[in-house]
Amino acid sequence: MTNHALKTLLLFLSSHAAFSYADSNQTATTPETTPKVVSSIYPLQQIANEIVGEPTDLIADSYLSPHHYSLKPSDINGLQDADIVLWIGSAMMPQLKNTIKNREKNENHTTITASTLPGIQLITEEKGHGHDDHGHGHDDHGHGHDDHGHGHDDHGHDHHESDLHNKAGEPIFYDPHLWLSTENAITIATALAAELGRIDSAHQARYEVNLAQFIAKINRTRETIRTQLAAEVPKPYFIFHNAYAYFEQEFGIKNQGVIRNHSAQQANTQHLNEIKNQLSGGAAACLFTEPQFESPIIKKLAEGSSVTVSILDPVGYSSTEQTGYAAILENLAKAVSQCPSREL
Ligand SMILES: [Zn+2]
């Protein structure tokens, strides 16, 4: 090799090296892009934030019940553009169904439907059973299954939406408030971490670390709540809507009654009269309403009884001080075990 050729080679190598260096430097200074994750409800967003490791997007971002949330145009865009959509399924928010169906045409888009994940624990309801005990209303509307896609808010028909079917092809109805089970939260977080690692393999290790931390935290929370509910056994309580079965099953507690079915806009009058009689007869120490309801019904029910009206928040959106999935469960446990805070 001539001197000249050697010089040229060294120059090439050093300039190439310098170029590479600049290249990697640039990667380090530009913000990292992670897949865009959009969640349907606050508890799922809290799980997503912890697994992604940064704030993610949320659709039902209000105190309103997610069952009756109206999609904004920006929500539809967000759902369409997201790399990953995380939702419970049609039984929880039937209003998302069409938009999610549309995004499935894009093969780069992933949808994680929590209710259909392998390993998810569902509380299923037998046909014609379960929701007839409270709220009624469903039978009045003649089970209009054909009007999917509209009118759900008016009739509370989301109870009849299901993402699951049995071998005979019949829908399996399930309680959609499945995020209130710690095992389900872990199943959802695990599925999300796996999907993030698949589409963003450069950061796979980070997602795995975040998942391990999430699981460890949830395991600690479960133990804390068990200890708390054993020490402060909840007094008999009534709930506003039937959202707590997973939480109650996991922690071995049970409500005395439900004011209205989760999908119904209004409770049945006869049912309300029954509850009022039970409350004035001393059937419960606490009547739990929800943050989004300033319901005159609650006032009426509590009149003439010694029941304490307090708040339970199944979605956790009202908790402004604490964030994170675990705080949703901790706040429920606190509310249930500490009501009434003093003997009346
Ligand atoms: Zn609900």
Short mmCIF file of C-alpha atoms and ligand atoms in Angstrom, two decimals:
data_model
loop_
_atom_site.label_atom_id
_atom_site.label_comp_id
_atom_site.label_asym_id
_atom_site.label_seq_id
_atom_site.Cartn_x
_atom_site.Cartn_y
_atom_site.Cartn_z
CA MET A 1 0.00 0.00 0.00
CA THR A 2 1.38 3.40 -0.94
CA ASN A 3 1.58 6.18 1.57
CA HIS A 4 -1.11 7.98 -0.30
CA ALA A 5 -3.43 4.99 -0.32
CA LEU A 6 -2.88 4.49 3.42
CA LYS A 7 -3.67 8.14 4.11
CA THR A 8 -6.84 7.88 2.04
CA LEU A 9 -7.89 4.75 3.91
CA LEU A 10 -7.23 6.33 7.31
CA LEU A 11 -9.11 9.42 6.25
CA PHE A 12 -12.00 7.30 5.11
CA LEU A 13 -12.02 5.28 8.31
CA SER A 14 -11.83 8.30 10.55
CA SER A 15 -14.49 10.21 8.65
CA HIS A 16 -16.69 7.14 8.66
CA ALA A 17 -16.09 6.68 12.36
CA ALA A 18 -16.84 10.35 12.94
CA PHE A 19 -20.01 9.98 10.94
CA SER A 20 -21.07 6.96 12.93
CA TYR A 21 -20.33 8.77 16.12
CA ALA A 22 -22.44 11.73 15.05
CA ASP A 23 -25.19 9.35 14.08
CA SER A 24 -25.35 7.62 17.44
CA ASN A 25 -25.01 10.97 19.16
CA GLN A 26 -28.05 12.17 17.33
CA THR A 27 -30.06 9.16 18.45
CA ALA A 28 -29.14 9.93 22.02
CA THR A 29 -30.21 13.56 21.87
CA THR A 30 -33.48 13.23 19.97
CA PRO A 31 -36.46 12.15 22.10
CA GLU A 32 -36.99 8.43 22.04
CA THR A 33 -40.12 7.39 20.32
CA THR A 34 -42.11 4.62 21.90
CA PRO A 35 -45.22 3.01 20.42
CA LYS A 36 -48.35 5.10 20.88
CA VAL A 37 -50.66 3.35 23.34
CA VAL A 38 -54.27 4.48 23.78
CA SER A 39 -56.42 3.06 26.60
CA SER A 40 -60.20 3.11 26.79
CA ILE A 41 -60.49 3.73 30.54
CA TYR A 42 -58.38 5.20 33.33
CA PRO A 43 -57.35 1.94 35.08
CA LEU A 44 -55.99 0.55 31.82
CA GLN A 45 -54.16 3.80 31.16
CA GLN A 46 -52.55 3.58 34.59
CA ILE A 47 -51.32 0.08 33.80
CA ALA A 48 -50.07 1.27 30.39
CA ASN A 49 -48.20 4.23 31.92
CA GLU A 50 -46.33 1.90 34.22
CA ILE A 51 -45.41 -0.59 31.51
CA VAL A 52 -44.48 1.98 28.84
CA GLY A 53 -42.67 4.06 31.46
CA GLU A 54 -44.18 7.36 30.35
CA PRO A 55 -47.63 8.98 30.07
CA THR A 56 -49.97 7.34 27.56
CA ASP A 57 -53.32 8.42 26.12
CA LEU A 58 -56.80 7.90 27.50
CA ILE A 59 -60.23 7.95 25.85
CA ALA A 60 -62.77 8.17 28.71
CA ASP A 61 -61.11 11.11 30.45
CA SER A 62 -63.96 12.41 32.59
CA TYR A 63 -65.92 11.66 35.73
CA LEU A 64 -68.75 10.33 33.61
CA SER A 65 -69.39 6.62 33.68
CA PRO A 66 -67.32 5.05 30.87
CA HIS A 67 -70.40 2.98 29.98
CA HIS A 68 -72.08 6.17 28.82
CA TYR A 69 -69.09 8.11 27.52
CA SER A 70 -69.62 9.82 24.15
CA LEU A 71 -66.67 9.61 21.77
CA LYS A 72 -65.17 12.91 20.62
CA PRO A 73 -63.74 13.24 17.07
CA SER A 74 -60.26 13.44 18.66
CA ASP A 75 -60.92 10.12 20.42
CA ILE A 76 -61.72 8.46 17.11
CA ASN A 77 -58.51 9.85 15.57
CA GLY A 78 -56.54 8.73 18.60
CA LEU A 79 -57.97 5.23 18.37
CA GLN A 80 -57.25 5.04 14.66
CA ASP A 81 -53.65 6.27 14.91
CA ALA A 82 -52.56 4.31 17.97
CA ASP A 83 -50.02 1.53 17.57
CA ILE A 84 -51.71 -0.31 20.43
CA VAL A 85 -55.27 0.13 21.71
CA LEU A 86 -55.95 -1.33 25.12
CA TRP A 87 -59.61 -1.82 26.01
CA ILE A 88 -61.86 -4.14 28.04
CA GLY A 89 -64.23 -5.08 25.23
CA SER A 90 -67.71 -4.33 23.93
CA ALA A 91 -69.45 -5.22 27.18
CA MET A 92 -67.72 -2.29 28.89
CA MET A 93 -67.75 0.33 26.12
CA PRO A 94 -69.82 -0.77 23.12
CA GLN A 95 -69.40 2.72 21.65
CA LEU A 96 -65.76 1.89 20.75
CA LYS A 97 -66.58 -1.26 18.85
CA ASN A 98 -66.88 0.16 15.33
CA THR A 99 -63.77 2.32 15.52
CA ILE A 100 -61.76 -0.61 16.82
CA LYS A 101 -63.10 -2.83 14.07
CA ASN A 102 -61.98 -0.23 11.51
CA ARG A 103 -58.44 0.02 12.84
CA GLU A 104 -58.03 -3.72 12.52
CA LYS A 105 -57.81 -3.22 8.76
CA ASN A 106 -54.32 -1.84 9.35
CA GLU A 107 -52.05 -4.79 10.02
CA ASN A 108 -49.52 -2.64 11.88
CA HIS A 109 -52.13 -1.86 14.51
CA THR A 110 -52.61 -4.03 17.54
CA THR A 111 -55.70 -4.16 19.73
CA ILE A 112 -55.51 -5.76 23.15
CA THR A 113 -59.01 -6.77 24.27
CA ALA A 114 -58.65 -7.55 27.96
CA SER A 115 -61.77 -9.71 28.17
CA THR A 116 -60.44 -12.14 25.56
CA LEU A 117 -56.84 -12.46 26.79
CA PRO A 118 -55.69 -15.98 27.62
CA GLY A 119 -55.65 -16.37 31.40
CA ILE A 120 -58.08 -13.54 32.13
CA GLN A 121 -60.49 -14.46 34.93
CA LEU A 122 -64.06 -13.51 34.08
CA ILE A 123 -67.13 -13.48 36.26
CA THR A 124 -69.72 -14.68 33.79
CA GLU A 125 -73.44 -14.34 34.04
CA GLU A 126 -75.89 -16.98 33.02
CA LYS A 127 -78.41 -15.91 30.47
CA GLY A 128 -81.43 -14.23 31.99
CA HIS A 129 -79.83 -14.23 35.40
CA GLY A 130 -77.86 -11.83 37.50
CA HIS A 131 -78.92 -8.49 36.16
CA ASP A 132 -82.62 -9.14 36.63
CA ASP A 133 -82.11 -8.90 40.38
CA HIS A 134 -81.44 -5.22 40.19
CA GLY A 135 -82.22 -2.44 37.83
CA HIS A 136 -84.63 -4.47 35.73
CA GLY A 137 -85.29 -2.39 32.66
CA HIS A 138 -83.71 -4.89 30.31
CA ASP A 139 -86.84 -6.90 29.85
CA ASP A 140 -88.83 -3.78 29.10
CA HIS A 141 -86.91 -3.21 25.92
CA GLY A 142 -87.42 -6.59 24.41
CA HIS A 143 -83.71 -7.42 24.07
CA GLY A 144 -83.16 -5.53 20.84
CA HIS A 145 -79.91 -7.20 19.91
CA ASP A 146 -80.24 -6.03 16.34
CA ASP A 147 -79.76 -2.40 17.15
CA HIS A 148 -76.05 -2.77 17.87
CA GLY A 149 -74.12 0.38 17.32
CA HIS A 150 -76.76 2.82 18.43
CA GLY A 151 -79.20 3.40 21.19
CA HIS A 152 -77.14 1.69 23.86
CA ASP A 153 -77.00 4.74 26.02
CA ASP A 154 -80.74 5.07 25.98
CA HIS A 155 -81.57 1.51 26.77
CA GLY A 156 -78.58 0.24 28.68
CA HIS A 157 -78.18 -2.63 26.29
CA ASP A 158 -74.45 -2.87 26.68
CA HIS A 159 -75.16 -5.73 29.01
CA HIS A 160 -76.01 -7.72 25.94
CA GLU A 161 -72.77 -6.93 24.16
CA SER A 162 -70.16 -9.60 24.49
CA ASP A 163 -66.77 -10.31 22.95
CA LEU A 164 -66.99 -13.94 23.97
CA HIS A 165 -68.94 -16.86 22.64
CA ASN A 166 -69.42 -20.44 23.74
CA LYS A 167 -68.94 -23.47 21.48
CA ALA A 168 -72.48 -23.14 20.21
CA GLY A 169 -71.71 -19.57 19.12
CA GLU A 170 -73.92 -18.00 21.79
CA PRO A 171 -72.61 -14.92 23.54
CA ILE A 172 -71.16 -15.38 27.02
CA PHE A 173 -72.12 -12.43 29.19
CA TYR A 174 -69.51 -11.32 31.64
CA ASP A 175 -69.02 -8.63 34.23
CA PRO A 176 -66.82 -6.11 32.39
CA HIS A 177 -65.28 -4.49 35.50
CA LEU A 178 -62.50 -7.04 35.30
CA TRP A 179 -59.65 -4.61 36.08
CA LEU A 180 -60.58 -4.76 39.77
CA SER A 181 -58.87 -8.16 40.09
CA THR A 182 -55.13 -7.99 40.73
CA GLU A 183 -54.55 -11.18 38.71
CA ASN A 184 -56.36 -9.66 35.76
CA ALA A 185 -54.30 -6.48 36.03
CA ILE A 186 -51.15 -8.59 35.90
CA THR A 187 -52.48 -10.53 32.89
CA ILE A 188 -53.24 -7.27 31.07
CA ALA A 189 -49.86 -5.75 31.94
CA THR A 190 -48.07 -8.91 30.79
CA ALA A 191 -49.88 -8.90 27.43
CA LEU A 192 -49.07 -5.22 26.93
CA ALA A 193 -45.38 -5.68 27.80
CA ALA A 194 -45.13 -8.58 25.35
CA GLU A 195 -46.76 -6.59 22.57
CA LEU A 196 -44.60 -3.53 23.22
CA GLY A 197 -41.49 -5.71 23.15
CA ARG A 198 -42.60 -7.26 19.88
CA ILE A 199 -43.20 -4.02 17.99
CA ASP A 200 -40.42 -2.04 19.71
CA SER A 201 -37.76 -4.68 20.28
CA ALA A 202 -35.07 -2.03 20.90
CA HIS A 203 -36.72 -1.33 24.25
CA GLN A 204 -37.88 -4.84 25.05
CA ALA A 205 -35.65 -5.12 28.13
CA ARG A 206 -37.07 -1.91 29.55
CA TYR A 207 -40.66 -3.15 29.16
CA GLU A 208 -39.72 -6.37 30.92
CA VAL A 209 -38.19 -4.49 33.84
CA ASN A 210 -41.26 -2.24 34.08
CA LEU A 211 -43.50 -5.32 34.07
CA ALA A 212 -41.51 -7.00 36.84
CA GLN A 213 -41.76 -3.84 38.94
CA PHE A 214 -45.49 -3.59 38.27
CA ILE A 215 -46.09 -7.21 39.33
CA ALA A 216 -44.03 -6.78 42.50
CA LYS A 217 -46.00 -3.66 43.38
CA ILE A 218 -49.38 -5.32 42.79
CA ASN A 219 -48.38 -8.30 44.92
CA ARG A 220 -47.49 -5.93 47.76
CA THR A 221 -50.78 -4.04 47.32
CA ARG A 222 -52.77 -7.28 47.48
CA GLU A 223 -51.16 -8.20 50.79
CA THR A 224 -51.66 -4.71 52.22
CA ILE A 225 -55.37 -4.74 51.34
CA ARG A 226 -55.87 -8.24 52.76
CA THR A 227 -54.31 -7.15 56.04
CA GLN A 228 -56.34 -3.95 56.08
CA LEU A 229 -59.69 -5.62 55.41
CA ALA A 230 -58.96 -8.28 58.02
CA ALA A 231 -58.22 -5.60 60.62
CA GLU A 232 -61.10 -3.30 59.64
CA VAL A 233 -63.88 -5.61 58.52
CA PRO A 234 -66.32 -3.63 56.34
CA LYS A 235 -69.74 -2.82 57.81
CA PRO A 236 -72.74 -3.88 55.69
CA TYR A 237 -72.89 -1.65 52.62
CA PHE A 238 -74.97 -0.96 49.53
CA ILE A 239 -73.38 0.06 46.24
CA PHE A 240 -74.61 2.36 43.52
CA HIS A 241 -73.78 0.12 40.57
CA ASN A 242 -72.60 -3.45 40.29
CA ALA A 243 -68.96 -2.72 39.52
CA TYR A 244 -67.16 -4.39 42.40
CA ALA A 245 -67.66 -8.15 42.02
CA TYR A 246 -64.01 -8.83 41.11
CA PHE A 247 -62.70 -6.79 44.01
CA GLU A 248 -65.21 -8.32 46.42
CA GLN A 249 -64.45 -11.85 45.26
CA GLU A 250 -60.71 -11.37 45.58
CA PHE A 251 -60.85 -9.88 49.06
CA GLY A 252 -63.75 -11.90 50.44
CA ILE A 253 -66.27 -9.10 51.01
CA LYS A 254 -69.82 -8.67 49.72
CA ASN A 255 -72.30 -5.83 49.32
CA GLN A 256 -75.84 -6.07 50.70
CA GLY A 257 -77.48 -4.65 47.61
CA VAL A 258 -77.10 -2.74 44.35
CA ILE A 259 -79.08 0.35 43.43
CA ARG A 260 -78.90 -0.04 39.69
CA ASN A 261 -77.37 -2.21 37.07
CA HIS A 262 -74.14 -0.89 35.55
CA SER A 263 -75.63 -0.51 32.11
CA ALA A 264 -78.93 1.06 33.10
CA GLN A 265 -79.42 4.82 33.08
CA GLN A 266 -82.15 4.63 35.67
CA ALA A 267 -83.03 2.32 38.47
CA ASN A 268 -86.40 0.68 38.61
CA THR A 269 -88.79 2.43 41.01
CA GLN A 270 -90.04 -0.73 42.66
CA HIS A 271 -86.45 -1.80 43.24
CA LEU A 272 -85.65 1.59 44.80
CA ASN A 273 -88.59 1.27 47.17
CA GLU A 274 -87.32 -2.14 48.27
CA ILE A 275 -83.88 -0.70 48.95
CA LYS A 276 -85.32 2.25 50.87
CA ASN A 277 -87.24 -0.17 53.09
CA GLN A 278 -84.13 -2.22 53.69
CA LEU A 279 -82.08 0.85 54.54
CA SER A 280 -84.64 2.25 56.96
CA GLY A 281 -84.75 -1.19 58.55
CA GLY A 282 -81.02 -0.87 59.26
CA ALA A 283 -79.81 -3.29 56.59
CA ALA A 284 -76.64 -1.30 55.89
CA ALA A 285 -74.25 1.07 57.58
CA CYS A 286 -73.03 2.60 54.34
CA LEU A 287 -74.46 3.58 51.02
CA PHE A 288 -71.78 4.10 48.39
CA THR A 289 -72.39 6.46 45.56
CA GLU A 290 -69.86 7.23 42.80
CA PRO A 291 -68.01 10.46 41.99
CA GLN A 292 -69.92 11.09 38.78
CA PHE A 293 -73.35 10.84 40.37
CA GLU A 294 -74.88 13.67 42.31
CA SER A 295 -77.99 11.73 42.43
CA PRO A 296 -81.14 12.91 44.19
CA ILE A 297 -81.98 9.20 44.30
CA ILE A 298 -79.21 8.65 46.84
CA LYS A 299 -80.53 11.42 49.10
CA LYS A 300 -84.02 10.00 48.94
CA LEU A 301 -82.82 6.51 49.73
CA ALA A 302 -80.81 7.67 52.73
CA GLU A 303 -83.65 9.77 54.19
CA GLY A 304 -85.09 8.33 57.35
CA SER A 305 -82.26 5.86 57.91
CA SER A 306 -78.96 6.05 59.76
CA VAL A 307 -76.96 5.03 56.68
CA THR A 308 -73.80 6.98 55.91
CA VAL A 309 -73.48 8.10 52.29
CA SER A 310 -69.93 7.84 51.02
CA ILE A 311 -68.06 7.51 47.74
CA LEU A 312 -66.56 4.51 45.99
CA ASP A 313 -64.77 5.03 42.69
CA PRO A 314 -64.42 1.86 40.60
CA VAL A 315 -62.54 3.67 37.84
CA GLY A 316 -60.29 5.74 40.08
CA TYR A 317 -60.48 8.85 37.94
CA SER A 318 -61.43 11.02 40.91
CA SER A 319 -58.18 10.30 42.72
CA THR A 320 -56.06 13.33 41.92
CA GLU A 321 -53.42 12.89 44.60
CA GLN A 322 -52.33 9.38 43.85
CA THR A 323 -51.80 7.87 40.47
CA GLY A 324 -51.04 4.35 39.43
CA TYR A 325 -53.14 1.25 39.18
CA ALA A 326 -52.52 0.14 42.78
CA ALA A 327 -53.98 3.39 44.15
CA ILE A 328 -57.37 2.54 42.60
CA LEU A 329 -57.58 -0.66 44.68
CA GLU A 330 -56.11 0.96 47.78
CA ASN A 331 -58.71 3.73 47.66
CA LEU A 332 -61.54 1.20 47.32
CA ALA A 333 -60.25 -0.79 50.29
CA LYS A 334 -59.89 2.36 52.35
CA ALA A 335 -63.41 3.56 51.53
CA VAL A 336 -65.02 0.21 52.23
CA SER A 337 -63.16 -0.48 55.48
CA GLN A 338 -63.45 3.00 56.92
CA CYS A 339 -67.13 3.72 56.30
CA PRO A 340 -68.71 4.75 58.55
CA SER A 341 -65.63 6.30 60.07
CA ARG A 342 -67.46 6.83 63.36
CA GLU A 343 -70.33 5.02 64.98
CA LEU A 344 -73.52 6.98 64.37
ZN ZN B 1 -69.86 -0.29 35.39
#
